[in-house]
Coordinates of C-alpha atoms in Angstrom, one line a residue:
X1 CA -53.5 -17.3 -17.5
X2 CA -55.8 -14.5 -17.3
X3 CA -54.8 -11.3 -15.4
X4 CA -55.8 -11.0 -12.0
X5 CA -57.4 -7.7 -10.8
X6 CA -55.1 -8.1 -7.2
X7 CA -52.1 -6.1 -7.7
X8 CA -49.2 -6.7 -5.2
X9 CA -47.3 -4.3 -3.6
X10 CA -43.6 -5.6 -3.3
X11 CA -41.3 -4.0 -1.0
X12 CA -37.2 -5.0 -2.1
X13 CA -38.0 -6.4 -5.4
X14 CA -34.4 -5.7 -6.1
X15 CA -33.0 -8.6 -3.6
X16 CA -32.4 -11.9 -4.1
X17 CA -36.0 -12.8 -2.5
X18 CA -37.9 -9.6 -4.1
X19 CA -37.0 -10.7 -7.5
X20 CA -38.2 -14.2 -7.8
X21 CA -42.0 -13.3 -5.4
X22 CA -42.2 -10.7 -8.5
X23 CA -41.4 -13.0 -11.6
X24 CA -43.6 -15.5 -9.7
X25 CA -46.4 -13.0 -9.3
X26 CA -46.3 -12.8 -12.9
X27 CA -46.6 -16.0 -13.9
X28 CA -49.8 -16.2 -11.4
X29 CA -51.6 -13.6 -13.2
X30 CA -50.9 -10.8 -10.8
X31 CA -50.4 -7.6 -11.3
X32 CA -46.9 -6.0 -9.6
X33 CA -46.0 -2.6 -8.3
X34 CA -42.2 -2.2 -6.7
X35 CA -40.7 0.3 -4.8
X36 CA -37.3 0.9 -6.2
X37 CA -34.8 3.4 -5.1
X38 CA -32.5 3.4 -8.1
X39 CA -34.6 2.4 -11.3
X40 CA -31.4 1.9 -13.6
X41 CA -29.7 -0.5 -11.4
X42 CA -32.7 -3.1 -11.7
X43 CA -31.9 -6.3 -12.9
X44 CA -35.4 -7.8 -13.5
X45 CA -36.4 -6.2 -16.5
X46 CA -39.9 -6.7 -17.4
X47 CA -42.8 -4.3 -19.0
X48 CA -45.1 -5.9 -16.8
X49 CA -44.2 -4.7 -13.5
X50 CA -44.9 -0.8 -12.1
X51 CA -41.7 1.0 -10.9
X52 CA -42.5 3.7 -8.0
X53 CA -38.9 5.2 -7.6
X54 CA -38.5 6.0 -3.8
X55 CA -37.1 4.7 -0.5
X56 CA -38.9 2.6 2.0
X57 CA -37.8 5.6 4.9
X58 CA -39.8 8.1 2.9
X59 CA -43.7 7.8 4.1
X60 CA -45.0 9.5 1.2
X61 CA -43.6 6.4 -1.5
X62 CA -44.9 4.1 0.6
X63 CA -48.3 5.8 0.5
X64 CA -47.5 5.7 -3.3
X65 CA -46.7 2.2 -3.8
X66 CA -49.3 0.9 -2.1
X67 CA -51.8 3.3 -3.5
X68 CA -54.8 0.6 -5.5
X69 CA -52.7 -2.5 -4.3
X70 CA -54.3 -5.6 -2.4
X71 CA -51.8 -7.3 -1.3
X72 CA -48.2 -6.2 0.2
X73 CA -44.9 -8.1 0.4
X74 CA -42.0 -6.8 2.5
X75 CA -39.0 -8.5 1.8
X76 CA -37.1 -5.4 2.6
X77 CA -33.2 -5.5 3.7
X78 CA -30.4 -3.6 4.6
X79 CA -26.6 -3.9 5.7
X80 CA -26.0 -5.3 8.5
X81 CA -23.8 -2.9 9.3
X82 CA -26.7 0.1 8.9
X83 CA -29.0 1.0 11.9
X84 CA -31.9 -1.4 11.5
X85 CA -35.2 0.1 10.4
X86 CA -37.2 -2.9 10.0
X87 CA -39.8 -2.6 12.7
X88 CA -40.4 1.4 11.7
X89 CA -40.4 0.3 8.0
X90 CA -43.0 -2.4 9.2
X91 CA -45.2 0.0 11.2
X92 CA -45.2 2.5 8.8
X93 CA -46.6 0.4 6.2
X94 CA -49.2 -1.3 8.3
X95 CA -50.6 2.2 9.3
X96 CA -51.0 2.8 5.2
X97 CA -52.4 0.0 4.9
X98 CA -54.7 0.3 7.4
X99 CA -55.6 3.8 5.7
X100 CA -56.0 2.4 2.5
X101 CA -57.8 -1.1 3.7
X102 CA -55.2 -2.9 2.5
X103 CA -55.8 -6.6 4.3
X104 CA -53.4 -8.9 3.0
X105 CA -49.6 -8.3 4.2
X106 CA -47.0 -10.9 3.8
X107 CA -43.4 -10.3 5.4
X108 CA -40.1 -11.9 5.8
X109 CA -37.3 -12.4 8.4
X110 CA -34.7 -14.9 9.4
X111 CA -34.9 -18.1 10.8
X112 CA -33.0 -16.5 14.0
X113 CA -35.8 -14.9 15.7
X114 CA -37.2 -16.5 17.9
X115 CA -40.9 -16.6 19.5
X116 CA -43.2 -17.7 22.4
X117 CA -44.3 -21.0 21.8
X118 CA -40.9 -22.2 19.6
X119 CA -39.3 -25.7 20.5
X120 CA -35.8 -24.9 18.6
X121 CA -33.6 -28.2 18.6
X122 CA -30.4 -27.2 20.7
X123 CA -28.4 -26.5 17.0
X124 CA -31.0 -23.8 16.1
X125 CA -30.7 -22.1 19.7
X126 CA -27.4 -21.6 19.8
X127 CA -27.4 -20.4 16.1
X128 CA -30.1 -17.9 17.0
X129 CA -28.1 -17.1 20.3
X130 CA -25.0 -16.0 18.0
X131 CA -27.0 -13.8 16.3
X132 CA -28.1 -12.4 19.3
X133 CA -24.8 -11.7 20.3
X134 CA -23.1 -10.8 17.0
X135 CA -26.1 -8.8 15.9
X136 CA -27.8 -7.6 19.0
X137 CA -29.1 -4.7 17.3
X138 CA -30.6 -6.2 14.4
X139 CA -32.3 -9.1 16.5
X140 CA -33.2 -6.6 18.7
X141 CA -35.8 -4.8 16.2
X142 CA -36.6 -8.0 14.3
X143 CA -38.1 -9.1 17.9
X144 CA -40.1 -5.4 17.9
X145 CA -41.1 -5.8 14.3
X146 CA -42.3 -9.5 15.5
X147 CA -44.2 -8.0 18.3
X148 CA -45.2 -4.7 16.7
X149 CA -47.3 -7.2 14.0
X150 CA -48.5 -9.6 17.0
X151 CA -50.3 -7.0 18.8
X152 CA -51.3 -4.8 15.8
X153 CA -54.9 -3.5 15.6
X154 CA -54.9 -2.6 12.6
X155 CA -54.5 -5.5 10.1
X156 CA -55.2 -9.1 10.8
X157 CA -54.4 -10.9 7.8
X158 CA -50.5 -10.5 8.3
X159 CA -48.1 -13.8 7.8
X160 CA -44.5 -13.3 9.0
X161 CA -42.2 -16.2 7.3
X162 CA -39.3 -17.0 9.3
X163 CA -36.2 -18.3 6.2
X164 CA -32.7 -19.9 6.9
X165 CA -30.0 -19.5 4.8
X166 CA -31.1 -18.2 0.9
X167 CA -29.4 -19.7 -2.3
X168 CA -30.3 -17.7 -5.7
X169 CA -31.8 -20.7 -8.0
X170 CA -34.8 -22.2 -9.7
X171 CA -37.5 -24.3 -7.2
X172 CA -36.5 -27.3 -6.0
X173 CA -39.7 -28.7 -6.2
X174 CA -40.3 -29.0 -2.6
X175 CA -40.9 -27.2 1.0
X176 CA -40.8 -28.2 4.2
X177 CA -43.1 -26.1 7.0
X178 CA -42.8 -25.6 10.4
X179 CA -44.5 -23.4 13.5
X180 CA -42.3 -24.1 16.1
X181 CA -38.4 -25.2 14.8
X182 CA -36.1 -24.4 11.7
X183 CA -37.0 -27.6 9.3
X184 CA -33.7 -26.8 7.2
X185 CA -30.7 -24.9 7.0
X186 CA -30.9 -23.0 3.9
X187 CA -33.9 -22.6 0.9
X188 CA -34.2 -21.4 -2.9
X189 CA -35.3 -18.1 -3.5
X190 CA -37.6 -19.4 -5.9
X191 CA -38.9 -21.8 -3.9
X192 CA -39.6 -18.7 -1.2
X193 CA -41.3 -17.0 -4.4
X194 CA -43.6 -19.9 -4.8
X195 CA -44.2 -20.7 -1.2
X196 CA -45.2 -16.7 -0.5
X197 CA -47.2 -16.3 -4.2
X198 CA -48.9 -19.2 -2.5
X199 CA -50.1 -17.7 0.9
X200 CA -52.2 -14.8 -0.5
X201 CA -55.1 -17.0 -0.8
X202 CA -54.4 -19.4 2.2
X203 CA -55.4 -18.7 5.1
X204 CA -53.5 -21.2 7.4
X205 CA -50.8 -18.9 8.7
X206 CA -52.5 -16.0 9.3
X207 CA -51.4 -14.2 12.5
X208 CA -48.6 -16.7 12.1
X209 CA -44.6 -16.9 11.9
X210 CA -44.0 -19.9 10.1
X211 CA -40.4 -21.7 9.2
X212 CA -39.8 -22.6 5.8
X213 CA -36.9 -24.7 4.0
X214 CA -36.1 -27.3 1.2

């Protein structure tokens, strides 16, 4: 395939997600930047992809990263035992974006968080109602980061995908979607590398917070 002049932006390319969006940018033709904070510990080694050595706290790597980039993917994650940053990880690269007129931005959360116009079945409520209570302070800012990117000014072509529970293996070959109700309880990560590769040109869940599983 010929090289395509987008290059993406990935943000955690070192997790179990980050890893397979990159290899799967690859194999589209796309051009890969990652923001790693310890470049000798990466495990996907590959010529291919452009290392920016920083942390996703620090403003000026960010600015960094996404310096020439079209197209950003934030499949960034932390301990859950850490204070969650999510939401001022999210905001912070929306505003470069938005300085940079970057458009396209593609993030990821859990299958937990739940939105206006969602029809859970009464398994998947009291699942995200555990959450809730086990990790109030997570949910907490994955709910701001939700409604930080709803009501944002700045950039409209922003898909949020909502996953279950993540295995580490090849595509299964297939994906179920849903707006309004966890489809499944758990997904590939290659499959979640396919599905989000996928969305950069499509515009069906723009503004969006779609479900995905196998």
């Amino acid at each position: 395939m010929m090289d395509n002049l987008n290059k993406i932006a990935i943000i955690g390319g070192t997790g179990k997600v980050g890893r397979r969006i990159a290899v799967k940018a690859l194999e589209n033709g796309y051009q890969v930047r990652m923001l790693v904070r310890t470049p000798k510990k990466l495990s996907l080694n590959d010529d291919r992809i452009e290392i920016v050595e920083g942390a996703v706290q620090n403003r000026e790597d960010i600015q960094k990263l996404l310096k020439d980039c079209q197209i950003v993917i934030n499949t960034f994650g932390q301990p859950l035992k850490e204070k969650p940053i999510y939401s001022s990880v999210t905001k912070t690269i929306i505003e470069i974006m938005a300085e940079l007129q970057i458009e396209r931005y593609i993030g990821v959360t859990g299958g937990s968080l739940t939105i206006s116009n969602d029809k859970k079945s009464l398994i998947n409520r009291l699942g995200a109602k555990l959450f809730e209570n086990f990790y109030s302070d997570m949910m907490i800012d994955k709910k701001k980061e939700w409604d930080f990117l709803n009501s944002n000014e700045q950039i409209k072509k922003w898909t949020l995908i909502r996953l279950p529970f993540v295995t580490d293996q090849e595509d299964i070959g297939y994906i179920k979607e849903n707006l309004t109700d966890l489809p499944g309880i758990k997904i590939t990560n290659g499959d979640i590398g396919t599905f989000i590769i996928n969305q950069i040109e499509d515009s069906k869940y723009i503004q969006k917070a779609p479900f995905i599983s196998n």
